[in-house]
């Protein structure tokens, strides 16, 4: 009897260990190992990542680490995605943003449908939107921008036309445009004002030629010559062949196909 109980206990222990092993492999969609976020920011961002991922059926993941060790940012991001069970469905659809603080590296890794939804040009666009905040230390804002843009890009791709070289989102309205508009309004106002002043001049009339403004015999030209001052050369950019957009794909250590983009911040 005791022998049967012991065997049963061993079986339960093995099963328990297996369950714990599976649970340990189920990583959250936010992994802030570099501790860049406050507890409140972590909670808010994780909730957003979970909501987007589950609604879009495509994992959107943010990972921060102090160092990637001997691995490149690309290798680390791909392996983190592959070996921690991320990705929806059999194609492992997903996108992962890696931040490594040691060398201030960032890398975006895509897999499955993520390769289609996030083209090279699309990832470049997304990074341009969050890099200023990332460089300035506004990490929560940078990650929130990444998450919301991922949502928009997935929706666009589901509609049949992923954002790519020739159809990227329009740039948001910014202060520079406001300044240009203010200058235009100021110029129009100045023209109107000077027009009113000009209309009040009753003793001055426009003349037909420049000579009409000169007093007779007040100036005599004895010598004239042409002097070359400068030349103006106009150059037109010659268009070169492009890749036509899409995503360049590589193979990770696990044998999975990934797209990717990265750099420094």
PDB file of C-alpha atoms in Angstrom:
ATOM      1  CA  UNK A   1       0.000   0.000   0.000  1.00  0.00           C
ATOM      2  CA  UNK A   2       2.799   2.377   0.992  1.00  0.00           C
ATOM      3  CA  UNK A   3       4.572   1.481  -2.241  1.00  0.00           C
ATOM      4  CA  UNK A   4       1.501   2.425  -4.296  1.00  0.00           C
ATOM      5  CA  UNK A   5       1.186   5.739  -2.434  1.00  0.00           C
ATOM      6  CA  UNK A   6       4.848   6.538  -3.081  1.00  0.00           C
ATOM      7  CA  UNK A   7       4.476   5.802  -6.784  1.00  0.00           C
ATOM      8  CA  UNK A   8       1.348   7.971  -6.926  1.00  0.00           C
ATOM      9  CA  UNK A   9       3.209  10.802  -5.181  1.00  0.00           C
ATOM     10  CA  UNK A  10       6.044  10.547  -7.673  1.00  0.00           C
ATOM     11  CA  UNK A  11       3.595  10.742 -10.571  1.00  0.00           C
ATOM     12  CA  UNK A  12       1.919  13.799  -9.019  1.00  0.00           C
ATOM     13  CA  UNK A  13       5.287  15.454  -8.491  1.00  0.00           C
ATOM     14  CA  UNK A  14       6.275  14.860 -12.102  1.00  0.00           C
ATOM     15  CA  UNK A  15       2.970  16.203 -13.362  1.00  0.00           C
ATOM     16  CA  UNK A  16       3.230  19.171 -11.016  1.00  0.00           C
ATOM     17  CA  UNK A  17       6.705  19.906 -12.302  1.00  0.00           C
ATOM     18  CA  UNK A  18       5.488  19.731 -15.879  1.00  0.00           C
ATOM     19  CA  UNK A  19       2.673  22.175 -15.159  1.00  0.00           C
ATOM     20  CA  UNK A  20       5.070  24.579 -13.452  1.00  0.00           C
ATOM     21  CA  UNK A  21       7.429  24.333 -16.419  1.00  0.00           C
ATOM     22  CA  UNK A  22       4.667  25.190 -18.873  1.00  0.00           C
ATOM     23  CA  UNK A  23       3.517  28.111 -16.716  1.00  0.00           C
ATOM     24  CA  UNK A  24       7.046  29.483 -16.458  1.00  0.00           C
ATOM     25  CA  UNK A  25       7.261  29.586 -20.262  1.00  0.00           C
ATOM     26  CA  UNK A  26       4.117  31.712 -20.598  1.00  0.00           C
ATOM     27  CA  UNK A  27       5.644  35.190 -20.488  1.00  0.00           C
ATOM     28  CA  UNK A  28       3.510  38.356 -20.296  1.00  0.00           C
ATOM     29  CA  UNK A  29       3.390  40.721 -23.270  1.00  0.00           C
ATOM     30  CA  UNK A  30       5.346  43.294 -21.253  1.00  0.00           C
ATOM     31  CA  UNK A  31       8.729  42.233 -19.877  1.00  0.00           C
ATOM     32  CA  UNK A  32      10.382  45.238 -18.188  1.00  0.00           C
ATOM     33  CA  UNK A  33      13.609  43.660 -16.962  1.00  0.00           C
ATOM     34  CA  UNK A  34      15.452  47.014 -17.231  1.00  0.00           C
ATOM     35  CA  UNK A  35      12.877  48.550 -14.868  1.00  0.00           C
ATOM     36  CA  UNK A  36      12.104  51.547 -17.066  1.00  0.00           C
ATOM     37  CA  UNK A  37       8.466  51.868 -16.018  1.00  0.00           C
ATOM     38  CA  UNK A  38       6.669  52.583 -12.769  1.00  0.00           C
ATOM     39  CA  UNK A  39       4.234  49.932 -11.480  1.00  0.00           C
ATOM     40  CA  UNK A  40       1.302  52.050 -12.673  1.00  0.00           C
ATOM     41  CA  UNK A  41       2.836  52.496 -16.136  1.00  0.00           C
ATOM     42  CA  UNK A  42       3.521  48.755 -16.350  1.00  0.00           C
ATOM     43  CA  UNK A  43      -0.055  47.912 -15.458  1.00  0.00           C
ATOM     44  CA  UNK A  44      -1.535  50.386 -17.956  1.00  0.00           C
ATOM     45  CA  UNK A  45       0.757  49.333 -20.802  1.00  0.00           C
ATOM     46  CA  UNK A  46       0.281  45.604 -20.203  1.00  0.00           C
ATOM     47  CA  UNK A  47      -3.493  46.054 -20.267  1.00  0.00           C
ATOM     48  CA  UNK A  48      -3.234  47.902 -23.575  1.00  0.00           C
ATOM     49  CA  UNK A  49      -0.916  45.302 -25.113  1.00  0.00           C
ATOM     50  CA  UNK A  50      -3.215  42.475 -23.993  1.00  0.00           C
ATOM     51  CA  UNK A  51      -6.319  44.207 -25.358  1.00  0.00           C
ATOM     52  CA  UNK A  52      -4.752  44.926 -28.751  1.00  0.00           C
ATOM     53  CA  UNK A  53      -3.203  41.452 -29.045  1.00  0.00           C
ATOM     54  CA  UNK A  54      -6.388  39.574 -28.191  1.00  0.00           C
ATOM     55  CA  UNK A  55      -8.624  41.752 -30.353  1.00  0.00           C
ATOM     56  CA  UNK A  56      -6.286  41.676 -33.361  1.00  0.00           C
ATOM     57  CA  UNK A  57      -5.230  38.023 -32.843  1.00  0.00           C
ATOM     58  CA  UNK A  58      -1.576  39.072 -33.141  1.00  0.00           C
ATOM     59  CA  UNK A  59       0.803  39.354 -30.184  1.00  0.00           C
ATOM     60  CA  UNK A  60       2.166  42.867 -29.561  1.00  0.00           C
ATOM     61  CA  UNK A  61       5.065  42.582 -27.105  1.00  0.00           C
ATOM     62  CA  UNK A  62       7.448  45.056 -25.401  1.00  0.00           C
ATOM     63  CA  UNK A  63      10.682  43.785 -23.811  1.00  0.00           C
ATOM     64  CA  UNK A  64      13.322  45.837 -21.988  1.00  0.00           C
ATOM     65  CA  UNK A  65      16.660  44.418 -20.832  1.00  0.00           C
ATOM     66  CA  UNK A  66      19.884  45.843 -19.463  1.00  0.00           C
ATOM     67  CA  UNK A  67      21.998  43.909 -21.964  1.00  0.00           C
ATOM     68  CA  UNK A  68      21.655  41.361 -24.759  1.00  0.00           C
ATOM     69  CA  UNK A  69      24.907  39.684 -23.699  1.00  0.00           C
ATOM     70  CA  UNK A  70      26.783  38.014 -26.526  1.00  0.00           C
ATOM     71  CA  UNK A  71      23.735  38.160 -28.829  1.00  0.00           C
ATOM     72  CA  UNK A  72      22.960  40.940 -31.256  1.00  0.00           C
ATOM     73  CA  UNK A  73      19.701  42.859 -30.663  1.00  0.00           C
ATOM     74  CA  UNK A  74      18.182  41.042 -33.653  1.00  0.00           C
ATOM     75  CA  UNK A  75      19.181  37.598 -32.355  1.00  0.00           C
ATOM     76  CA  UNK A  76      18.003  38.393 -28.832  1.00  0.00           C
ATOM     77  CA  UNK A  77      14.622  39.737 -29.974  1.00  0.00           C
ATOM     78  CA  UNK A  78      13.982  36.803 -32.331  1.00  0.00           C
ATOM     79  CA  UNK A  79      14.959  34.222 -29.723  1.00  0.00           C
ATOM     80  CA  UNK A  80      12.941  35.917 -26.987  1.00  0.00           C
ATOM     81  CA  UNK A  81       9.876  35.723 -29.223  1.00  0.00           C
ATOM     82  CA  UNK A  82      10.503  32.149 -30.366  1.00  0.00           C
ATOM     83  CA  UNK A  83      11.498  30.472 -27.117  1.00  0.00           C
ATOM     84  CA  UNK A  84       8.937  32.136 -24.862  1.00  0.00           C
ATOM     85  CA  UNK A  85       5.876  31.031 -26.763  1.00  0.00           C
ATOM     86  CA  UNK A  86       4.733  34.315 -28.318  1.00  0.00           C
ATOM     87  CA  UNK A  87       2.654  34.450 -31.476  1.00  0.00           C
ATOM     88  CA  UNK A  88      -0.959  33.703 -32.399  1.00  0.00           C
ATOM     89  CA  UNK A  89      -1.919  30.572 -34.316  1.00  0.00           C
ATOM     90  CA  UNK A  90       0.222  28.111 -36.208  1.00  0.00           C
ATOM     91  CA  UNK A  91       2.111  30.915 -37.973  1.00  0.00           C
ATOM     92  CA  UNK A  92       3.046  32.554 -34.643  1.00  0.00           C
ATOM     93  CA  UNK A  93       1.683  35.973 -35.686  1.00  0.00           C
ATOM     94  CA  UNK A  94       3.278  38.757 -33.673  1.00  0.00           C
ATOM     95  CA  UNK A  95       5.562  41.754 -33.262  1.00  0.00           C
ATOM     96  CA  UNK A  96       8.079  42.433 -30.484  1.00  0.00           C
ATOM     97  CA  UNK A  97       9.885  45.645 -29.553  1.00  0.00           C
ATOM     98  CA  UNK A  98      13.181  45.090 -27.725  1.00  0.00           C
ATOM     99  CA  UNK A  99      14.987  47.845 -25.797  1.00  0.00           C
ATOM    100  CA  UNK A 100      18.533  47.158 -24.565  1.00  0.00           C
ATOM    101  CA  UNK A 101      19.954  49.842 -22.294  1.00  0.00           C
ATOM    102  CA  UNK A 102      23.650  48.886 -22.320  1.00  0.00           C
ATOM    103  CA  UNK A 103      24.301  50.080 -25.873  1.00  0.00           C
ATOM    104  CA  UNK A 104      20.964  51.913 -26.236  1.00  0.00           C
ATOM    105  CA  UNK A 105      19.744  49.521 -28.915  1.00  0.00           C
ATOM    106  CA  UNK A 106      16.215  48.987 -30.156  1.00  0.00           C
ATOM    107  CA  UNK A 107      14.964  46.225 -32.400  1.00  0.00           C
ATOM    108  CA  UNK A 108      11.564  45.308 -33.791  1.00  0.00           C
ATOM    109  CA  UNK A 109      11.072  41.617 -34.610  1.00  0.00           C
ATOM    110  CA  UNK A 110       8.066  40.406 -36.594  1.00  0.00           C
ATOM    111  CA  UNK A 111       6.803  36.896 -37.206  1.00  0.00           C
ATOM    112  CA  UNK A 112       3.961  35.224 -39.105  1.00  0.00           C
ATOM    113  CA  UNK A 113       1.349  37.734 -40.220  1.00  0.00           C
ATOM    114  CA  UNK A 114       3.395  40.395 -38.455  1.00  0.00           C
ATOM    115  CA  UNK A 115       5.846  40.229 -41.383  1.00  0.00           C
ATOM    116  CA  UNK A 116       2.997  41.174 -43.725  1.00  0.00           C
ATOM    117  CA  UNK A 117       1.406  43.819 -41.513  1.00  0.00           C
ATOM    118  CA  UNK A 118       4.701  45.555 -40.658  1.00  0.00           C
ATOM    119  CA  UNK A 119       6.791  46.168 -43.768  1.00  0.00           C
ATOM    120  CA  UNK A 120      10.323  47.585 -43.605  1.00  0.00           C
ATOM    121  CA  UNK A 121       9.005  51.049 -44.487  1.00  0.00           C
ATOM    122  CA  UNK A 122       6.232  50.649 -41.930  1.00  0.00           C
ATOM    123  CA  UNK A 123       8.656  49.748 -39.147  1.00  0.00           C
ATOM    124  CA  UNK A 124      10.835  52.727 -40.085  1.00  0.00           C
ATOM    125  CA  UNK A 125       7.774  54.964 -39.817  1.00  0.00           C
ATOM    126  CA  UNK A 126       6.753  53.527 -36.446  1.00  0.00           C
ATOM    127  CA  UNK A 127      10.256  53.933 -35.011  1.00  0.00           C
ATOM    128  CA  UNK A 128      10.384  57.570 -36.136  1.00  0.00           C
ATOM    129  CA  UNK A 129       7.272  58.235 -34.075  1.00  0.00           C
ATOM    130  CA  UNK A 130       8.592  56.819 -30.785  1.00  0.00           C
ATOM    131  CA  UNK A 131      12.370  57.418 -30.952  1.00  0.00           C
ATOM    132  CA  UNK A 132      12.281  61.016 -29.682  1.00  0.00           C
ATOM    133  CA  UNK A 133      10.432  59.965 -26.528  1.00  0.00           C
ATOM    134  CA  UNK A 134      12.675  56.928 -26.149  1.00  0.00           C
ATOM    135  CA  UNK A 135      15.853  59.027 -26.432  1.00  0.00           C
ATOM    136  CA  UNK A 136      14.494  61.563 -23.942  1.00  0.00           C
ATOM    137  CA  UNK A 137      13.655  58.908 -21.358  1.00  0.00           C
ATOM    138  CA  UNK A 138       9.878  59.125 -21.756  1.00  0.00           C
ATOM    139  CA  UNK A 139       9.619  55.357 -21.984  1.00  0.00           C
ATOM    140  CA  UNK A 140       5.930  54.987 -21.173  1.00  0.00           C
ATOM    141  CA  UNK A 141       5.013  57.478 -23.912  1.00  0.00           C
ATOM    142  CA  UNK A 142       7.305  55.734 -26.406  1.00  0.00           C
ATOM    143  CA  UNK A 143       5.802  52.303 -25.690  1.00  0.00           C
ATOM    144  CA  UNK A 144       2.252  53.643 -25.802  1.00  0.00           C
ATOM    145  CA  UNK A 145       2.957  55.188 -29.212  1.00  0.00           C
ATOM    146  CA  UNK A 146       4.385  51.868 -30.401  1.00  0.00           C
ATOM    147  CA  UNK A 147       1.320  49.960 -29.180  1.00  0.00           C
ATOM    148  CA  UNK A 148      -1.247  52.318 -30.718  1.00  0.00           C
ATOM    149  CA  UNK A 149       0.570  52.394 -34.060  1.00  0.00           C
ATOM    150  CA  UNK A 150       0.760  48.593 -34.068  1.00  0.00           C
ATOM    151  CA  UNK A 151      -3.019  48.521 -33.638  1.00  0.00           C
ATOM    152  CA  UNK A 152      -3.493  50.914 -36.571  1.00  0.00           C
ATOM    153  CA  UNK A 153      -1.040  49.036 -38.815  1.00  0.00           C
ATOM    154  CA  UNK A 154      -2.680  45.661 -38.151  1.00  0.00           C
ATOM    155  CA  UNK A 155      -6.115  47.115 -38.923  1.00  0.00           C
ATOM    156  CA  UNK A 156      -4.783  48.594 -42.164  1.00  0.00           C
ATOM    157  CA  UNK A 157      -3.236  45.268 -43.173  1.00  0.00           C
ATOM    158  CA  UNK A 158      -6.440  43.346 -42.415  1.00  0.00           C
ATOM    159  CA  UNK A 159      -8.147  45.661 -44.913  1.00  0.00           C
ATOM    160  CA  UNK A 160      -5.918  44.294 -47.666  1.00  0.00           C
ATOM    161  CA  UNK A 161      -3.347  47.060 -48.108  1.00  0.00           C
ATOM    162  CA  UNK A 162      -0.603  47.150 -45.464  1.00  0.00           C
ATOM    163  CA  UNK A 163       1.153  50.441 -44.916  1.00  0.00           C
ATOM    164  CA  UNK A 164       4.235  50.495 -47.116  1.00  0.00           C
ATOM    165  CA  UNK A 165       6.538  52.813 -49.072  1.00  0.00           C
ATOM    166  CA  UNK A 166       3.837  54.584 -51.078  1.00  0.00           C
ATOM    167  CA  UNK A 167       0.933  54.669 -48.618  1.00  0.00           C
ATOM    168  CA  UNK A 168       2.372  55.458 -45.197  1.00  0.00           C
ATOM    169  CA  UNK A 169       0.189  57.454 -42.769  1.00  0.00           C
ATOM    170  CA  UNK A 170       0.291  61.213 -43.187  1.00  0.00           C
ATOM    171  CA  UNK A 171       2.453  63.126 -40.738  1.00  0.00           C
ATOM    172  CA  UNK A 172       0.506  64.622 -37.824  1.00  0.00           C
ATOM    173  CA  UNK A 173      -0.107  68.394 -37.667  1.00  0.00           C
ATOM    174  CA  UNK A 174       2.727  70.010 -35.750  1.00  0.00           C
ATOM    175  CA  UNK A 175       4.026  73.357 -34.535  1.00  0.00           C
ATOM    176  CA  UNK A 176       6.141  73.860 -37.649  1.00  0.00           C
ATOM    177  CA  UNK A 177       3.050  73.883 -39.837  1.00  0.00           C
ATOM    178  CA  UNK A 178       1.365  76.296 -37.428  1.00  0.00           C
ATOM    179  CA  UNK A 179       4.330  78.673 -37.771  1.00  0.00           C
ATOM    180  CA  UNK A 180       4.130  78.524 -41.581  1.00  0.00           C
ATOM    181  CA  UNK A 181       0.404  79.305 -41.482  1.00  0.00           C
ATOM    182  CA  UNK A 182       1.035  82.217 -39.107  1.00  0.00           C
ATOM    183  CA  UNK A 183       3.652  83.648 -41.508  1.00  0.00           C
ATOM    184  CA  UNK A 184       1.244  83.350 -44.437  1.00  0.00           C
ATOM    185  CA  UNK A 185      -1.531  85.121 -42.511  1.00  0.00           C
ATOM    186  CA  UNK A 186       0.930  87.840 -41.470  1.00  0.00           C
ATOM    187  CA  UNK A 187       2.063  88.347 -45.075  1.00  0.00           C
ATOM    188  CA  UNK A 188      -1.515  88.656 -46.326  1.00  0.00           C
ATOM    189  CA  UNK A 189      -2.319  91.168 -43.587  1.00  0.00           C
ATOM    190  CA  UNK A 190       0.766  93.225 -44.477  1.00  0.00           C
ATOM    191  CA  UNK A 191      -0.181  93.254 -48.173  1.00  0.00           C
ATOM    192  CA  UNK A 192      -3.691  94.442 -47.367  1.00  0.00           C
ATOM    193  CA  UNK A 193      -2.370  97.195 -45.084  1.00  0.00           C
ATOM    194  CA  UNK A 194       0.190  98.471 -47.597  1.00  0.00           C
ATOM    195  CA  UNK A 195      -2.495  98.370 -50.295  1.00  0.00           C
ATOM    196  CA  UNK A 196      -4.685 100.652 -48.190  1.00  0.00           C
ATOM    197  CA  UNK A 197      -1.785 103.091 -47.657  1.00  0.00           C
ATOM    198  CA  UNK A 198      -0.974 103.039 -51.350  1.00  0.00           C
ATOM    199  CA  UNK A 199      -4.557 103.908 -52.202  1.00  0.00           C
ATOM    200  CA  UNK A 200      -4.287 107.055 -50.071  1.00  0.00           C
ATOM    201  CA  UNK A 201      -1.464 108.450 -52.258  1.00  0.00           C
ATOM    202  CA  UNK A 202      -3.173 110.848 -54.701  1.00  0.00           C
ATOM    203  CA  UNK A 203      -0.131 112.764 -55.967  1.00  0.00           C
ATOM    204  CA  UNK A 204       1.851 109.738 -57.133  1.00  0.00           C
ATOM    205  CA  UNK A 205       1.006 107.785 -60.271  1.00  0.00           C
ATOM    206  CA  UNK A 206       2.578 104.726 -61.874  1.00  0.00           C
ATOM    207  CA  UNK A 207       4.706 105.602 -64.916  1.00  0.00           C
ATOM    208  CA  UNK A 208       5.023 103.639 -68.126  1.00  0.00           C
ATOM    209  CA  UNK A 209       8.809 103.229 -68.052  1.00  0.00           C
ATOM    210  CA  UNK A 210      11.755 103.670 -65.719  1.00  0.00           C
ATOM    211  CA  UNK A 211      12.971 106.760 -67.631  1.00  0.00           C
ATOM    212  CA  UNK A 212       9.784 108.618 -66.683  1.00  0.00           C
ATOM    213  CA  UNK A 213      10.968 108.689 -63.056  1.00  0.00           C
ATOM    214  CA  UNK A 214      14.207 110.521 -63.995  1.00  0.00           C
ATOM    215  CA  UNK A 215      14.676 114.216 -64.454  1.00  0.00           C
ATOM    216  CA  UNK A 216      15.684 115.102 -67.976  1.00  0.00           C
ATOM    217  CA  UNK A 217      19.490 115.310 -68.501  1.00  0.00           C
ATOM    218  CA  UNK A 218      20.102 114.415 -64.840  1.00  0.00           C
ATOM    219  CA  UNK A 219      22.154 111.296 -65.723  1.00  0.00           C
ATOM    220  CA  UNK A 220      24.337 110.432 -68.691  1.00  0.00           C
ATOM    221  CA  UNK A 221      25.736 106.945 -69.302  1.00  0.00           C
ATOM    222  CA  UNK A 222      29.227 107.199 -70.822  1.00  0.00           C
ATOM    223  CA  UNK A 223      30.304 103.550 -70.576  1.00  0.00           C
ATOM    224  CA  UNK A 224      28.482 100.225 -70.198  1.00  0.00           C
ATOM    225  CA  UNK A 225      29.646  96.618 -69.970  1.00  0.00           C
ATOM    226  CA  UNK A 226      28.388  93.203 -68.876  1.00  0.00           C
ATOM    227  CA  UNK A 227      29.950  91.593 -65.787  1.00  0.00           C
ATOM    228  CA  UNK A 228      29.426  87.874 -65.037  1.00  0.00           C
ATOM    229  CA  UNK A 229      28.483  87.581 -61.374  1.00  0.00           C
ATOM    230  CA  UNK A 230      27.309  83.988 -60.861  1.00  0.00           C
ATOM    231  CA  UNK A 231      25.478  81.123 -62.456  1.00  0.00           C
ATOM    232  CA  UNK A 232      22.504  79.144 -61.245  1.00  0.00           C
ATOM    233  CA  UNK A 233      22.579  75.393 -61.946  1.00  0.00           C
ATOM    234  CA  UNK A 234      19.377  73.408 -61.526  1.00  0.00           C
ATOM    235  CA  UNK A 235      19.726  69.683 -60.833  1.00  0.00           C
ATOM    236  CA  UNK A 236      16.941  67.102 -60.874  1.00  0.00           C
ATOM    237  CA  UNK A 237      17.174  63.962 -58.765  1.00  0.00           C
ATOM    238  CA  UNK A 238      17.269  60.839 -60.919  1.00  0.00           C
ATOM    239  CA  UNK A 239      15.019  58.173 -59.483  1.00  0.00           C
ATOM    240  CA  UNK A 240      16.640  54.823 -58.781  1.00  0.00           C
ATOM    241  CA  UNK A 241      14.978  51.460 -58.695  1.00  0.00           C
ATOM    242  CA  UNK A 242      13.469  50.581 -55.309  1.00  0.00           C
ATOM    243  CA  UNK A 243      12.739  47.260 -53.721  1.00  0.00           C
ATOM    244  CA  UNK A 244       9.037  47.936 -54.136  1.00  0.00           C
ATOM    245  CA  UNK A 245       8.438  47.748 -50.406  1.00  0.00           C
ATOM    246  CA  UNK A 246       7.549  44.674 -48.389  1.00  0.00           C
ATOM    247  CA  UNK A 247       9.687  43.043 -45.715  1.00  0.00           C
ATOM    248  CA  UNK A 248      13.125  41.508 -45.804  1.00  0.00           C
ATOM    249  CA  UNK A 249      13.075  38.193 -43.952  1.00  0.00           C
ATOM    250  CA  UNK A 250      15.778  36.275 -42.102  1.00  0.00           C
ATOM    251  CA  UNK A 251      15.863  32.987 -40.184  1.00  0.00           C
ATOM    252  CA  UNK A 252      16.298  32.874 -36.409  1.00  0.00           C
ATOM    253  CA  UNK A 253      18.233  30.252 -34.435  1.00  0.00           C
ATOM    254  CA  UNK A 254      15.013  28.285 -33.988  1.00  0.00           C
ATOM    255  CA  UNK A 255      14.503  28.094 -37.747  1.00  0.00           C
ATOM    256  CA  UNK A 256      11.580  30.541 -37.753  1.00  0.00           C
ATOM    257  CA  UNK A 257      11.240  33.350 -40.285  1.00  0.00           C
ATOM    258  CA  UNK A 258      11.366  36.907 -38.957  1.00  0.00           C
ATOM    259  CA  UNK A 259      11.251  40.429 -40.297  1.00  0.00           C
ATOM    260  CA  UNK A 260      13.033  43.165 -38.428  1.00  0.00           C
ATOM    261  CA  UNK A 261      14.302  46.689 -38.073  1.00  0.00           C
ATOM    262  CA  UNK A 262      16.540  48.323 -35.477  1.00  0.00           C
ATOM    263  CA  UNK A 263      19.028  50.983 -34.484  1.00  0.00           C
ATOM    264  CA  UNK A 264      20.224  53.216 -31.640  1.00  0.00           C
ATOM    265  CA  UNK A 265      18.280  55.675 -29.511  1.00  0.00           C
TER     266      UNK A 265
END
